[in-house]
Coordinates of C-alpha atoms in Angstrom, one line a residue:
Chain D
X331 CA 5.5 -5.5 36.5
X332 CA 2.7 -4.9 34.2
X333 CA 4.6 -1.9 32.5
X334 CA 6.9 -4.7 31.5
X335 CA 5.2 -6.8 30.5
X336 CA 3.9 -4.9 28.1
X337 CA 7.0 -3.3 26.8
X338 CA 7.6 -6.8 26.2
X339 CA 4.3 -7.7 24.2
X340 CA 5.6 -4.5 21.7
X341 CA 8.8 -6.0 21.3
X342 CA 7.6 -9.0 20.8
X343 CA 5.4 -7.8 18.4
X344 CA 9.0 -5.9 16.5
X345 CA 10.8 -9.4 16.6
X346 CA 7.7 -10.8 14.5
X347 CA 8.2 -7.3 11.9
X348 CA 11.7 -6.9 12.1
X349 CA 13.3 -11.0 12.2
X350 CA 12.3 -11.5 8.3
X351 CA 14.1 -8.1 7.2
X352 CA 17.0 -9.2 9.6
X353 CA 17.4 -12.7 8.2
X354 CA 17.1 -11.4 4.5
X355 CA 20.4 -8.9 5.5
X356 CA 22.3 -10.8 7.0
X357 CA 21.8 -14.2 4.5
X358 CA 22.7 -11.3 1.3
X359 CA 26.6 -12.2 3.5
X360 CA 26.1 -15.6 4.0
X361 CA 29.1 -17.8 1.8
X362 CA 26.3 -20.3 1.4
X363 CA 23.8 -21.5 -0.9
X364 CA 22.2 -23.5 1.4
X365 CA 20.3 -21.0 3.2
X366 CA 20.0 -22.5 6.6
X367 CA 23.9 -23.2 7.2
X368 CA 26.2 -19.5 7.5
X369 CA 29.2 -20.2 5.2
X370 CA 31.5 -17.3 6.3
X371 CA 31.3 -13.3 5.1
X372 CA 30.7 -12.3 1.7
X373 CA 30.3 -9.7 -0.3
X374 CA 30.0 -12.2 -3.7
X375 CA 26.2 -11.1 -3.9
X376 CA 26.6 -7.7 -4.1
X377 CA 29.5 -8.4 -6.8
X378 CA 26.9 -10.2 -8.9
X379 CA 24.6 -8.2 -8.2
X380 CA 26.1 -5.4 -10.5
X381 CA 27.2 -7.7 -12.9
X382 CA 23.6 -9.2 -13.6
X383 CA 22.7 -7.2 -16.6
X384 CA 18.5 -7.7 -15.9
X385 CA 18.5 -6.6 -12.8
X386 CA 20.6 -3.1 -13.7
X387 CA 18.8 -2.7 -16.6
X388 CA 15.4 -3.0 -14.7
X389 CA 16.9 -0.6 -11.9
X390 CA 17.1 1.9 -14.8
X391 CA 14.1 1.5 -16.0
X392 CA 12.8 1.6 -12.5
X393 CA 14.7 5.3 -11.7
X394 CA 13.9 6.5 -14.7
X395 CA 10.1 5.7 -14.5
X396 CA 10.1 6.9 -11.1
X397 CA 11.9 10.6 -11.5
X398 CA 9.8 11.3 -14.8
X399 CA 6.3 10.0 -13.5
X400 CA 7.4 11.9 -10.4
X401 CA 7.7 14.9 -11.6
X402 CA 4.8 14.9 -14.2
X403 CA 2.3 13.8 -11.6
X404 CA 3.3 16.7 -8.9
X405 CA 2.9 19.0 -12.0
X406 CA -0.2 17.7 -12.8
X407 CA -1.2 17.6 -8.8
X408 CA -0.3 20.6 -7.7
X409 CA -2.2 22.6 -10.6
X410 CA -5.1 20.3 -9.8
X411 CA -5.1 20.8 -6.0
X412 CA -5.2 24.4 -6.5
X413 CA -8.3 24.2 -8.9
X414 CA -9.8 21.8 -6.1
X415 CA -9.0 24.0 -3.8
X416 CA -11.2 27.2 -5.6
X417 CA -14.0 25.1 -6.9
X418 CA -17.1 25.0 -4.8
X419 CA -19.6 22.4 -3.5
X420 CA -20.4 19.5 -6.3
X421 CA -17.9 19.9 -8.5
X422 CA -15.6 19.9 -5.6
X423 CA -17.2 16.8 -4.4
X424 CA -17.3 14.8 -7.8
X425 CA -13.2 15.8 -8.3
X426 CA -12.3 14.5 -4.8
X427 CA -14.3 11.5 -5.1
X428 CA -12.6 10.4 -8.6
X429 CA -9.7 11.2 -6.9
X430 CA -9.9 9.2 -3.9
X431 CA -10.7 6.1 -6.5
X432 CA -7.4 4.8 -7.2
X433 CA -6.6 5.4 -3.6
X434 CA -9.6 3.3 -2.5
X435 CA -9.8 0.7 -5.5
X436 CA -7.8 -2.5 -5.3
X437 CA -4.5 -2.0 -6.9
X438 CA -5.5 -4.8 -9.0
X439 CA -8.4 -3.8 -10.5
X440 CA -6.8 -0.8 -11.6
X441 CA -3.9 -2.3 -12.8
X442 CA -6.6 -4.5 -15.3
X443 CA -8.4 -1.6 -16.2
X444 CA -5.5 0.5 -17.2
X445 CA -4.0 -2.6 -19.3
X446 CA -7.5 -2.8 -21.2
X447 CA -7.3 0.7 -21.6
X448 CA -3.9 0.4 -23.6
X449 CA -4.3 -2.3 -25.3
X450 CA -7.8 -1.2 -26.4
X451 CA -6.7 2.0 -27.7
X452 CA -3.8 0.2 -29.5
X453 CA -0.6 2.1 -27.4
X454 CA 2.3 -1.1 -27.5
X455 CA 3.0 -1.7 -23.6
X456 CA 6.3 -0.7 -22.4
X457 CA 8.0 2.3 -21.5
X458 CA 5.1 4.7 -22.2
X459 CA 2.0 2.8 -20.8
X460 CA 4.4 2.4 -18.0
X461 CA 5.3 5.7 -17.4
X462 CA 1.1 6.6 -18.1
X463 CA 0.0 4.2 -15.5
X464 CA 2.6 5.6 -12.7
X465 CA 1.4 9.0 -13.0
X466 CA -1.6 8.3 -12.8
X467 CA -1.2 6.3 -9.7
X468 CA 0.9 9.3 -8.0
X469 CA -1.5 11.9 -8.9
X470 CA -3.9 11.9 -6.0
X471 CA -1.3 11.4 -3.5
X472 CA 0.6 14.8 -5.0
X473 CA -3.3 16.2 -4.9
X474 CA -3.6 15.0 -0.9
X475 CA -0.4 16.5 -0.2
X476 CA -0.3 19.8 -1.3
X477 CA -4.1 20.3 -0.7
X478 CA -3.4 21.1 3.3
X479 CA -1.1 23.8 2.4
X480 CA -3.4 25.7 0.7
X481 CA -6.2 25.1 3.0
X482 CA -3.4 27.0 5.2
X483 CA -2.7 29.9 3.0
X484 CA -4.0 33.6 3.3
X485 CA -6.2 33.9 1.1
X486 CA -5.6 37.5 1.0
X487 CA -2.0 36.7 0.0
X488 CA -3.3 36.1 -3.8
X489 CA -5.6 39.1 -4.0
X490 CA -2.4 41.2 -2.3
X491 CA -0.6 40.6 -5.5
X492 CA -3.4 41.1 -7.7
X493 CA -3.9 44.4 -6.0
X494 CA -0.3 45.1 -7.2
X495 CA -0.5 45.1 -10.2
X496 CA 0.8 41.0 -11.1
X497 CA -1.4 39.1 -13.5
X498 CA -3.1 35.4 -12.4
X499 CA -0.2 34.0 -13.6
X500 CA 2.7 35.5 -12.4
X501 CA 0.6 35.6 -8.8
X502 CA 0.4 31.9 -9.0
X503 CA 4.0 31.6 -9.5
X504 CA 5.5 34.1 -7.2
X505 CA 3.1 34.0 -4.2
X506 CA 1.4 30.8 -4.0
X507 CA 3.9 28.0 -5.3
X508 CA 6.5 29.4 -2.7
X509 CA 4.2 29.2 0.3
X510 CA 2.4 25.8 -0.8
X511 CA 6.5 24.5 -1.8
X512 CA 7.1 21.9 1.2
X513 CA 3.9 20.3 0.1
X514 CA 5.1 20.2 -3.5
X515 CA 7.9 18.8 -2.2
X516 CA 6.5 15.8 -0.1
X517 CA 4.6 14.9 -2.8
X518 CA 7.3 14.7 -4.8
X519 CA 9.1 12.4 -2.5
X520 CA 6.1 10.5 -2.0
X521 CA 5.3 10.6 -6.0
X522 CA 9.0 9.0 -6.4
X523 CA 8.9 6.6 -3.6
X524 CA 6.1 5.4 -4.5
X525 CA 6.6 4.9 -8.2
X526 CA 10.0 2.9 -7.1
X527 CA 7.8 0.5 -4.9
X528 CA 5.2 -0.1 -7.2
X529 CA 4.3 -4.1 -8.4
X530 CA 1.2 -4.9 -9.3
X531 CA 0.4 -1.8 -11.5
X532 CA 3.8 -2.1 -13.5
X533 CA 2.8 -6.1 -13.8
X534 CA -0.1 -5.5 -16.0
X535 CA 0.8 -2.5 -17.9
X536 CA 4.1 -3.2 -19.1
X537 CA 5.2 -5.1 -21.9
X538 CA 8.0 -7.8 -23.3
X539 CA 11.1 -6.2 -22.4
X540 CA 10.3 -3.9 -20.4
X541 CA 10.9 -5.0 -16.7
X542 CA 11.1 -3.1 -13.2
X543 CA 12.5 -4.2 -10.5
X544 CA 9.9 -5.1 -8.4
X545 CA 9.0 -7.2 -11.3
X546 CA 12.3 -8.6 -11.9
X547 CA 12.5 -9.4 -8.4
X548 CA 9.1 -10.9 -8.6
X549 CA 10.2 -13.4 -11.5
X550 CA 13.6 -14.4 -9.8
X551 CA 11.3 -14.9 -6.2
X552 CA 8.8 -17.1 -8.1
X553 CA 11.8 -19.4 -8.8
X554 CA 12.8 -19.5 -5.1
X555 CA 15.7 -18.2 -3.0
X556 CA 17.9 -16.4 -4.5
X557 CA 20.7 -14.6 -2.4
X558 CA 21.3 -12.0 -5.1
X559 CA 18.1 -10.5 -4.2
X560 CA 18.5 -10.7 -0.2
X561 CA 21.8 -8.5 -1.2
X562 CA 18.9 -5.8 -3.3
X563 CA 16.7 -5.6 -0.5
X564 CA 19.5 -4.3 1.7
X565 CA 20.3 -2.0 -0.6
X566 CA 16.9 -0.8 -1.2
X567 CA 15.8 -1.2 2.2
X568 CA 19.0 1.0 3.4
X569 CA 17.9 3.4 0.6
X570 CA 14.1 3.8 1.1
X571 CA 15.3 4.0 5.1
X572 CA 17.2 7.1 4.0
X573 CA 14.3 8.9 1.9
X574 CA 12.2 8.4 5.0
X575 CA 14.6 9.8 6.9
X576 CA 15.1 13.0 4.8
X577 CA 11.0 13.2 5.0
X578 CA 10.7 13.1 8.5
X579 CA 12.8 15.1 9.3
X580 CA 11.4 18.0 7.1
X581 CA 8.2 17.4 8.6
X582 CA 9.6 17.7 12.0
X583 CA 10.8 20.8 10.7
X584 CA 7.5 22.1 9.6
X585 CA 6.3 21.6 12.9
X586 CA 8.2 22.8 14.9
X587 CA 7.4 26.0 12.6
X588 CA 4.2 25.3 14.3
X589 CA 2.0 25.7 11.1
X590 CA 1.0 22.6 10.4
X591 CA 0.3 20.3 13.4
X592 CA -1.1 17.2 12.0
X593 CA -0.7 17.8 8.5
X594 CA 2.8 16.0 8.7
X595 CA 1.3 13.0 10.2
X596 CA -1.5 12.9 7.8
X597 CA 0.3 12.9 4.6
X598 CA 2.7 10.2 6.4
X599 CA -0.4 8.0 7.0
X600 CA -2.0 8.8 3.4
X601 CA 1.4 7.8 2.1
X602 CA 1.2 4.3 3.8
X603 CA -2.2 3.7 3.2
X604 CA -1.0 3.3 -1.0
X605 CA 0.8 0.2 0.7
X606 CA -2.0 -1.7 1.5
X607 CA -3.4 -2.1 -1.9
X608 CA -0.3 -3.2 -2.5
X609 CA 0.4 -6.7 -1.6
Chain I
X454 CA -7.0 32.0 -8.3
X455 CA -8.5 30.2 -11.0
X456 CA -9.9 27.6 -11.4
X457 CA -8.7 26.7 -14.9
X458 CA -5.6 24.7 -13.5
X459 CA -7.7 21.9 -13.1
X460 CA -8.0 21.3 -16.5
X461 CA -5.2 18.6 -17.5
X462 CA -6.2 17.0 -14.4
X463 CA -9.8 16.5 -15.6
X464 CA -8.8 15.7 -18.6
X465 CA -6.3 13.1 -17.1
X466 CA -8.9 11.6 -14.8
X467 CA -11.3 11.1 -17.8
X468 CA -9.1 9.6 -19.8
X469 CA -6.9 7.4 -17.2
X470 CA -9.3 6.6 -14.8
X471 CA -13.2 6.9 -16.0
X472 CA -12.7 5.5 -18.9
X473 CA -11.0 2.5 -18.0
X474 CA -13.4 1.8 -15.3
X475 CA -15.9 1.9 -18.0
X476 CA -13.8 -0.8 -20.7
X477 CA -14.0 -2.6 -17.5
X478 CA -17.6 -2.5 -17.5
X479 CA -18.2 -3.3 -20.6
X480 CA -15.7 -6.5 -20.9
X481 CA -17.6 -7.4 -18.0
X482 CA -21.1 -7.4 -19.4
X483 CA -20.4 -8.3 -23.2
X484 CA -19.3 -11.4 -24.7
X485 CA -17.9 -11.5 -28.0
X486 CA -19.9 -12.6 -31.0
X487 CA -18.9 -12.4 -34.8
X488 CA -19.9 -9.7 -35.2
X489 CA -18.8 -7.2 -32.4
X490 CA -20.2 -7.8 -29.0
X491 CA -23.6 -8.2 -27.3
X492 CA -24.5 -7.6 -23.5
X493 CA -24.9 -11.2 -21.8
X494 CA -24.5 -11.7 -18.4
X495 CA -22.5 -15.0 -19.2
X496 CA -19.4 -13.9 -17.8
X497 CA -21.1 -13.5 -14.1
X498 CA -22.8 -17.3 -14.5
X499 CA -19.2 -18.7 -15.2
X500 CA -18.5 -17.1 -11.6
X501 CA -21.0 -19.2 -9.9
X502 CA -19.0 -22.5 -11.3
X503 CA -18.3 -24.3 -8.1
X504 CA -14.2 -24.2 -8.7
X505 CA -14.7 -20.6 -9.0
X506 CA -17.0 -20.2 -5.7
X507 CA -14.6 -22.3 -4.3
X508 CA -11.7 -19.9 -4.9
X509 CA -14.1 -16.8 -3.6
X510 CA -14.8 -19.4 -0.6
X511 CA -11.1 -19.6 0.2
X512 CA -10.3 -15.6 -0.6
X513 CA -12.7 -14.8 1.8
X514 CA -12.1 -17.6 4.6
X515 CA -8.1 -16.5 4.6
X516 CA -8.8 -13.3 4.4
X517 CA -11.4 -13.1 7.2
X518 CA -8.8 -15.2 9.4
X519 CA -5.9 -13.4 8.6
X520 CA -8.0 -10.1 9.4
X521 CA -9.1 -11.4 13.1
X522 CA -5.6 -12.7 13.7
X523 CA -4.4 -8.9 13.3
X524 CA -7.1 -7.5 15.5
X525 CA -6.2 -10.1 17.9
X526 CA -2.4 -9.0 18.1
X527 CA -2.7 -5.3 17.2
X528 CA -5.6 -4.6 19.2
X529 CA -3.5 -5.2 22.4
X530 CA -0.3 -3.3 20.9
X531 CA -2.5 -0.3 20.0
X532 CA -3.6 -0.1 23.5
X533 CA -0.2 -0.6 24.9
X534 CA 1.5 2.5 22.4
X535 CA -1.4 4.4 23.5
X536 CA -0.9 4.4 27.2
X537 CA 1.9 5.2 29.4
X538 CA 4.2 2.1 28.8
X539 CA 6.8 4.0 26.7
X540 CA 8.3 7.5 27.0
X541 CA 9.0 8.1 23.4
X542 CA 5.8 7.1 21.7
X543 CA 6.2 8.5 18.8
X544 CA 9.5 6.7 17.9
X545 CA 7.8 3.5 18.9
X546 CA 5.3 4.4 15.9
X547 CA 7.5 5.3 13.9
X548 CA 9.0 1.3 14.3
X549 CA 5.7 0.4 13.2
X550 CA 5.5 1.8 10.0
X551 CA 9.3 1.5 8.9
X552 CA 9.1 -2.4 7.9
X553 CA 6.0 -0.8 5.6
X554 CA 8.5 1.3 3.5
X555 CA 10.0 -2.2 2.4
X556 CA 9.1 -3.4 -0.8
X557 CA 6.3 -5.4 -0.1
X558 CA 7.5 -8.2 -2.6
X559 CA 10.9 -8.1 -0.8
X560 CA 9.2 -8.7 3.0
X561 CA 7.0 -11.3 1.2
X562 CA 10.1 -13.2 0.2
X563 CA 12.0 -12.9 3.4
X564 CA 9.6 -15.6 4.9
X565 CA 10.8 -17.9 2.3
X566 CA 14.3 -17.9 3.5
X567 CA 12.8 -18.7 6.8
X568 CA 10.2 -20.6 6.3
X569 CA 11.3 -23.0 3.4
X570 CA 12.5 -26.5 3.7
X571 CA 16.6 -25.8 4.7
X572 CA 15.2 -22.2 6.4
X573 CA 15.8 -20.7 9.2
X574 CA 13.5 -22.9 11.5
X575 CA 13.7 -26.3 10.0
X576 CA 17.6 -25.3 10.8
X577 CA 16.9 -24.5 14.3
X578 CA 14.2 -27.3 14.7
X579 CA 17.1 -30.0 13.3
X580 CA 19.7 -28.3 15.6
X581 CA 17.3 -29.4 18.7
X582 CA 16.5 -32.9 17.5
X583 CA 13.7 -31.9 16.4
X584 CA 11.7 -33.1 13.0
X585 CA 11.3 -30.3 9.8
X586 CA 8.2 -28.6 9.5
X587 CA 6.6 -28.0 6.3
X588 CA 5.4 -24.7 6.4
X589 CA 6.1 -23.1 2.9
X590 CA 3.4 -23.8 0.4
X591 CA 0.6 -24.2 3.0
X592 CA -2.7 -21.5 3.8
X593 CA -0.5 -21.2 6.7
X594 CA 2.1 -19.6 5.2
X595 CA -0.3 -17.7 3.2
X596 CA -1.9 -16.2 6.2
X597 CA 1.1 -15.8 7.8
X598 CA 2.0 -13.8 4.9
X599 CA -1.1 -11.6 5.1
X600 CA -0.5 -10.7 8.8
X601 CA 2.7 -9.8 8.4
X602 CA 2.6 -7.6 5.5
X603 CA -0.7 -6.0 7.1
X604 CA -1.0 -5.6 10.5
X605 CA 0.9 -2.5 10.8
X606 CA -2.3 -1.1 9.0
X607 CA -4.8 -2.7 11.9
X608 CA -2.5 -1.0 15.0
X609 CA -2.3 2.0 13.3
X610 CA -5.7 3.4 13.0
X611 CA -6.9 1.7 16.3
X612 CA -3.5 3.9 18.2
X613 CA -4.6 7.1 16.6
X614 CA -8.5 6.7 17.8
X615 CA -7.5 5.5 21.3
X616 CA -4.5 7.9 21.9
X617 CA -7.7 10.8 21.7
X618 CA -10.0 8.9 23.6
X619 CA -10.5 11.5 26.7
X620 CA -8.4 10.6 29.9
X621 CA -11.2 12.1 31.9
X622 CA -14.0 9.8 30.4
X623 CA -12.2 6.4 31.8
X624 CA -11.0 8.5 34.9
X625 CA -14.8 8.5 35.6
X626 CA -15.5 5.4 34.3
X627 CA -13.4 4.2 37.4
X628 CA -14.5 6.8 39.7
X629 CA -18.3 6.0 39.0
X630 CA -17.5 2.4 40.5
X631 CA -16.4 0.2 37.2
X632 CA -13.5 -2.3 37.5
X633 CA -10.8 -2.4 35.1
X634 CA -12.4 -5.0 32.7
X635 CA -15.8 -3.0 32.5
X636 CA -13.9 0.2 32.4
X637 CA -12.6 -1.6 29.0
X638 CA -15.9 -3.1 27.4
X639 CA -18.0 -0.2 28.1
X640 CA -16.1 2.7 27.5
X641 CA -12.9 2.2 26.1
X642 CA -13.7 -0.2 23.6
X643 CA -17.0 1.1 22.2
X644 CA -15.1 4.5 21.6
X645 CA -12.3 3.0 19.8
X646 CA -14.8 1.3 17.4
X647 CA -14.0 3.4 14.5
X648 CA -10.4 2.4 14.7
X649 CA -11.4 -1.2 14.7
X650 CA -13.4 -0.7 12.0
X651 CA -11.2 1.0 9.3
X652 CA -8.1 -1.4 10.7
X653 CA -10.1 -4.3 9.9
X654 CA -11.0 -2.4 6.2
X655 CA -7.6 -1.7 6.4
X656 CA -6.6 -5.4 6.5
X657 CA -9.4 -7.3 4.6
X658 CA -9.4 -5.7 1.7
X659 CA -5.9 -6.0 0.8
X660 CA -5.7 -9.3 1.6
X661 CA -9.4 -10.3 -0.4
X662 CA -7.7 -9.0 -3.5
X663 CA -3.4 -10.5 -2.6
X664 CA -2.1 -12.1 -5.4
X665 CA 1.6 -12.2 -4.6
X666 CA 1.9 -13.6 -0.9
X667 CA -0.5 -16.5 -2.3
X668 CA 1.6 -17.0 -5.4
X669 CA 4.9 -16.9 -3.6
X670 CA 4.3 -17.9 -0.1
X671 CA 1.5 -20.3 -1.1
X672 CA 3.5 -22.1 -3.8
X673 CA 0.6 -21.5 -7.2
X674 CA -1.4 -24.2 -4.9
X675 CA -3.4 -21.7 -3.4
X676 CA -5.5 -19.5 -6.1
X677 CA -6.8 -17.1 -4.6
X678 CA -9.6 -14.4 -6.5
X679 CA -6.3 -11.5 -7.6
X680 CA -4.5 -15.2 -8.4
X681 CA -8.0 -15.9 -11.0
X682 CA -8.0 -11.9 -12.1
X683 CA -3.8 -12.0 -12.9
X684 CA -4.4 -15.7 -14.8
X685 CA -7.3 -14.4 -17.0
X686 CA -5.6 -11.3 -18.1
X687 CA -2.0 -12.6 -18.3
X688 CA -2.5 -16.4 -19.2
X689 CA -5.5 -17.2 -20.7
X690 CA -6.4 -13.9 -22.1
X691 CA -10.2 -13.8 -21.3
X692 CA -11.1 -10.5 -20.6
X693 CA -14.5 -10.7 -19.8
X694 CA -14.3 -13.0 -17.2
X695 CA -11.2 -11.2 -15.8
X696 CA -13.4 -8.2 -15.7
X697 CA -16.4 -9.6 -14.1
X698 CA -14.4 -11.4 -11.3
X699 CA -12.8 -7.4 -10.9
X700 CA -16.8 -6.2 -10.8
X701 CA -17.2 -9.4 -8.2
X702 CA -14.4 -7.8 -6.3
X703 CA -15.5 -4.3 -5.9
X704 CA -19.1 -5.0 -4.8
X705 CA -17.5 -7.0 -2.8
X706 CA -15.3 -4.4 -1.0
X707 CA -18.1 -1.6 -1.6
X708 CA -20.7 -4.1 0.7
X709 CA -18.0 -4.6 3.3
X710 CA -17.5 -1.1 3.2
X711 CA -20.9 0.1 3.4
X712 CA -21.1 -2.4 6.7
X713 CA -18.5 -1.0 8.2
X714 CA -19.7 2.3 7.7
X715 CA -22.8 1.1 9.3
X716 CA -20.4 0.3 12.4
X717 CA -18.3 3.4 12.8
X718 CA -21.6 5.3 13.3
X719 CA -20.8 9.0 13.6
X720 CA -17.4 9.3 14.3
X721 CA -16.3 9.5 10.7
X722 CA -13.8 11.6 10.2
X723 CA -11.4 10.0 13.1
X724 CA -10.4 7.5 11.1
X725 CA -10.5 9.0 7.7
X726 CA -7.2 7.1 6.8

């Protein structure tokens, strides 16, 4: 009895997280402009959807932004989190911290500061300061998601191939990108995703013209219901589903290797804590 | 290895994010004169207008209720996922944090459909002869808004700190003659503190700082402080004020910070996320 009734309490609590995303599906079918009554199966929205030329234009912008500042930050990341990973006590300390800022700051704040930042030093908001402020936002979590990997590394692994006669470089490149690669990868994923999901940074840092989708969608919400974007958030919802998907199921996979135990759930919950400065 | 690779990372950070902390800094400190700027602390007074304190009034009010609403509901669910209710647990977490993967602008806007004047309730309500509420554009909706794009991050922390709490410790609770509610206040509880606190960082500070779910679920009535931040910097084009409200803000979250930190004690690291 008391098992049930608290099964019940958690589904309860599911109706409360899952009824909205529901309601916004199933209205992107509804034949009806007036959103309470159902008006029959469509697939009009969807139809529209395509043919709006702002919102494919901003979906452009959007996958474009996100694949480029994607791969610049992991880059950028993983080079850093091996540095991080050598350096020693205060420098060590003072790089994590500066790290852990955007993570920790409101996502509003730096939003402001960036957009001060660019149009102090003159750069014309748009594409560029767009594509600057995303990277720099994905950095860290790149940084927190390949660090584990080479806290699990053999450090001997490095000094193996040195022994051998390889230079730095060509150790770095043949022994420890391969074994630190699923990290890499993550943050990739989580580089990109994150990118795409991104609102309040993009807001202030990009310019006339330039629009992402979460902005676009933002600008068509702020005018009320509109059923073209219930039939978006399927799609994106379906598609952000999928990637989460894909990323689960590799980190299953690195479990079950039994290397990493809780480094799979970690980077997960790193990943979700970028949401909360998000709204 | 070397340590060289950091380079264009430092070089990154410097320019990307020290430096713009530091424009933000000074915006906030200087007002402009004729001829350049001077430091003045002008920017702060104009915080301490009362239609300003009343906005940081109201931030902080909504934000503090929509934070205790979230303990209240995922206080009880983290203890349920945590104990022997469901087999799978882990796909039961993973339920929790799929809604999060969402655009949060998109979840924000699915309450309009419902909530709004022809929504999904007022349909419902009118279907059982009942009268239309007016929930849209209210600090309801706002704070409904809030819990619902947020209180995945108060369950999760709180699960993860009781799912290690040792079995053995409330075993012997129980064994050393407590009854179920003291077995709750004196030792479950207290050892799941460090959850509680970084959910409830976890909550309040995102929802201190919200402009969106105010702007959209609250209708523009509602300003909230990210609503005074976003209208400096994109309407009325006074930096300095926008930056001090942003200085405002970060004390702000550094103090509740530091008195959280003051409550998790030891135990640091549990909770790190």
């Amino acid at each position: 009895m008391v098992r049930f009734l608290k099964r019940s309490y958690i589904y309860l609590v599911f109706v409360f997280l899952y009824m909205p995303i529901a309601v916004l599906m199933v209205y992107s079918f509804n034949d009806s402009r007036s959103r309470g009554m159902w008006g029959g199966f469509t697939l009009r929205w969807y139809v529209e959807l395509f043919q709006d030329r702002t919102i494919m234009s901003s979906l452009y912008s959007t996958l474009f932004i996100g694949v480029v500042s994607a791969i610049i930050a992991t880059v950028i990341g993983t080079l850093a989190a091996i540095g991080i990973h050598n350096s020693r006590g205060i420098q060590k300390k003072l790089i994590m911290n500066v790290t852990y800022l955007p993570v920790l700051n409101p996502e509003i704040v730096t939003a402001i500061s960036l957009m001060i930042l660019f149009v102090f030093a003159k750069v014309r908001l748009g594409y560029l300061t767009l594509l600057l402020a995303h990277i720099t936002f994905n950095i860290p979590y790149v940084i927190l998601s390949v660090l584990p990997k080479l806290r699990q590394l053999n450090k001997h692994l490095y000094e193996a191939a040195l022994d051998l006669g390889c230079t730095p470089a060509r150790a770095l490149w043949k022994v420890i990108i391969p074994e630190i690669m699923p990290g890499i990868i993550t943050g990739l994923l989580l580089a990109f995703t994150l990118s795409i999901d991104d609102f309040v940074i993009s807001f202030f840092t990009t310019g006339s013209g330039v629009s992402t989708l979460s902005i676009t969608i933002y600008s068509m919400a702020r005018r009320g219901i509109n059923p073209k974007i219930n039939a978006l958030s399927t799609i994106m919802f379906t598609f952000v589903l999928l990637l989460l998907i894909i990323v689960n199921i590799r980190q299953a996979r690195e479990q079950r290797k039994g290397r990493n135990g809780r480094n799979g759930q970690k980077s997960h919950f790193d990943s979700l804590r970028s949401r909360f400065s998000g709204a | 290895m070397k340590r060289s690779t950091l380079f264009p990372y430092v070089v990154w950070m410097a320019l990307f994010i020290i430096v713009p902390m530091v424009l933000v800094l000074y915006y906030a400190f200087t007002v402009p004169t004729e001829s350049g700027a001077t430091w003045s602390l002008e920017n702060f007074a104009r915080f301490f207008e009362p239609i300003y304190l009343r906005v940081l009034w109201r931030s902080l009010r909504l934000a503090v209720i929509s934070t205790v609403i979230c303990l209240v509901i995922g206080y009880p669910a983290a203890m349920v996922m945590s104990g022997n209710a469901f087999e799978q647990k882990h796909v039961i977490l993973l339920l929790f944090v799929v809604p999060m993967w969402m655009n949060f602008l998109l979840r924000t806007y699915a309450w309009l459909t419902i909530l709004e004047r022809n929504g999904v309730i007022n349909v419902v309500l009118n279907s059982l002869n009942l009268p239309s509420l007016n929930i849209l554009y209210t600090e309801g909706a706002v704070v409904l808004g809030m819990v619902y794009n947020f209180l995945p991050f108060m369950v999760l922390p709180i699960y993860s700190v009781l799912s290690k709490i040792d079995r053995g410790v409330v075993e012997a609770a129980g064994d050393l003659g407590a009854n179920a509610f003291q077995v709750f206040a004196k030792v479950i509880f207290p050892l799941s503190l460090p959850g509680v606190v970084s959910g409830v960082t976890m909550v309040f500070m995102p929802a201190l700082t919200t402009f969106v779910i105010s702007r959209l679920l609250g209708g523009g009535q509602f300003t909230l402080i990210g609503n005074l931040i976003e209208q400096q910097f994109l309407v009325v084009g006074d930096w300095g004020f926008g930056s001090s409200i942003s200085v405002v803000m970060i004390v702000l979250i550094l103090l509740s910070m530091a008195i959280m930190s003051f409550f998790e004690g030891e135990e640091k690291d549990v909770a790190l996320w």
